[in-house]
Coordinates of N, CA and C in Angstrom, one line a residue:
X478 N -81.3 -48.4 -58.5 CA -80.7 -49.3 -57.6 C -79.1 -49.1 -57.7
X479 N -78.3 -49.1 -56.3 CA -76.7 -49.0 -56.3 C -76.6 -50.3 -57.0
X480 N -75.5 -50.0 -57.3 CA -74.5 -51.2 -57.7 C -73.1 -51.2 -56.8
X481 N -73.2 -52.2 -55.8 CA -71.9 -52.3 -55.1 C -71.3 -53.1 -55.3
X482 N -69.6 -53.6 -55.3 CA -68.6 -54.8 -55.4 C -69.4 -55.8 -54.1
X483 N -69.1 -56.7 -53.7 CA -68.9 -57.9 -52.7 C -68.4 -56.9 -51.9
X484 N -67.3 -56.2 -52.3 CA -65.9 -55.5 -51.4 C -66.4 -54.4 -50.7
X485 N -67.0 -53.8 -50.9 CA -68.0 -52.8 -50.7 C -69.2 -52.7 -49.9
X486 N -70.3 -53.7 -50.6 CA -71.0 -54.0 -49.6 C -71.1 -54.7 -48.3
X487 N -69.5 -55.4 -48.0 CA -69.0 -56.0 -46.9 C -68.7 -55.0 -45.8
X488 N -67.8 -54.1 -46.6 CA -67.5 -52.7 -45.5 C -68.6 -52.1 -45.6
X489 N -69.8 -51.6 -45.9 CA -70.9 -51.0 -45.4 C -71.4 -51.5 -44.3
X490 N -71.6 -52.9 -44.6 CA -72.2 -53.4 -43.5 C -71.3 -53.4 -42.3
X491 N -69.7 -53.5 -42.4 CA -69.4 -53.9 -40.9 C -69.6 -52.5 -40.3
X492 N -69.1 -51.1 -41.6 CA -69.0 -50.0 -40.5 C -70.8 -49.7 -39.8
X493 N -71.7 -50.2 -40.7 CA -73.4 -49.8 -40.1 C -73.0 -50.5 -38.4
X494 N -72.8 -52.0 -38.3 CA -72.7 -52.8 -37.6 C -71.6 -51.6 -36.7
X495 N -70.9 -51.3 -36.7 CA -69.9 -50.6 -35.7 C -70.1 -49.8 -35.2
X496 N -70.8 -48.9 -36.0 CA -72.0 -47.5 -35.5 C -72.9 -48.4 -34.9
X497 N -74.0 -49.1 -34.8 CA -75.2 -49.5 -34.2 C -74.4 -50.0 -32.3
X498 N -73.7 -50.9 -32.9 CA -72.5 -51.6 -31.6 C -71.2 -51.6 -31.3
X499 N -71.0 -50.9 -30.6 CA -69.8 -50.3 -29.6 C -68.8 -51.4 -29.5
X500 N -69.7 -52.9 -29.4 CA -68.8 -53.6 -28.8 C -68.2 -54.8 -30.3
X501 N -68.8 -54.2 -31.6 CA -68.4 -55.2 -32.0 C -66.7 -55.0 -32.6
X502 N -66.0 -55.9 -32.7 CA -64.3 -55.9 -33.3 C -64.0 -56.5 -34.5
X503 N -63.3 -56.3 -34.7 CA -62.9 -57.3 -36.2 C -61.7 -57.8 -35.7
X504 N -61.2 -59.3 -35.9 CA -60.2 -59.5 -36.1 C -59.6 -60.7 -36.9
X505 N -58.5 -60.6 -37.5 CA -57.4 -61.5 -38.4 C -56.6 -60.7 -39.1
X506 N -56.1 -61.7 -40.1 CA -54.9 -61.2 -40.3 C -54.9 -60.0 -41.5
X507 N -53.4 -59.2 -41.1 CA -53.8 -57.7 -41.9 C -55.0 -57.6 -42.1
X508 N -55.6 -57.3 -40.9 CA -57.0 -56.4 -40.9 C -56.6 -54.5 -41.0
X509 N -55.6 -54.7 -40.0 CA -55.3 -52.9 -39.4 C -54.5 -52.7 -40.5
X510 N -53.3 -53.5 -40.8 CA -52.2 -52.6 -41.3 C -52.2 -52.5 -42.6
X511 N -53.1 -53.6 -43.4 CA -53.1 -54.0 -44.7 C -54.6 -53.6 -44.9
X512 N -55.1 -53.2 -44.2 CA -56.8 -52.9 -44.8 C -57.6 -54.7 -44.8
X513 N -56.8 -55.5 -44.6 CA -57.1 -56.8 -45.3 C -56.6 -57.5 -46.3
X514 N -56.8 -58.5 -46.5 CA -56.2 -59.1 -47.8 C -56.9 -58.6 -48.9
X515 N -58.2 -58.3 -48.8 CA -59.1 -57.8 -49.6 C -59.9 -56.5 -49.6
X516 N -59.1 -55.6 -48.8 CA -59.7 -54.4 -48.5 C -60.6 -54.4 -48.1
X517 N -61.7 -55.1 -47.7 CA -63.1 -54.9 -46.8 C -62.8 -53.9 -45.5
X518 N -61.7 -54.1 -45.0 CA -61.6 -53.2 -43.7 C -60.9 -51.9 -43.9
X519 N -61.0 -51.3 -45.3 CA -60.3 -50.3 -45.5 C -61.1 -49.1 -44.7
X520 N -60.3 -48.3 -44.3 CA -61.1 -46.8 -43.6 C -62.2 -47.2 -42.7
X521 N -62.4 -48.5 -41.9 CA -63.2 -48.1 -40.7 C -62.4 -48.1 -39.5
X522 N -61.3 -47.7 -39.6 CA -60.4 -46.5 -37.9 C -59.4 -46.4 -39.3

């Protein structure tokens, strides 16, 4: 079995979710420029 952080298995899921649907977005604050407060949105654009 993987072992993933919280941090980790949050961004798997949104990028699955992003690939499956075209239309879904993220948004708040330092999402783009900061990755997040918590990196979850690191490397999906």
């Amino acid at each position: 079995m993987a072992v993933l952080t919280i941090r980790d298995a949050l961004n798997q899921a949104l990028r699955e979710e992003i690939i499956r649907d075209e239309n879904v977005f993220i948004m708040g604050e330092e999402v783009a420029e900061y990755d997040g407060a918590y990196k979850v949105t690191r490397g999906l654009w």
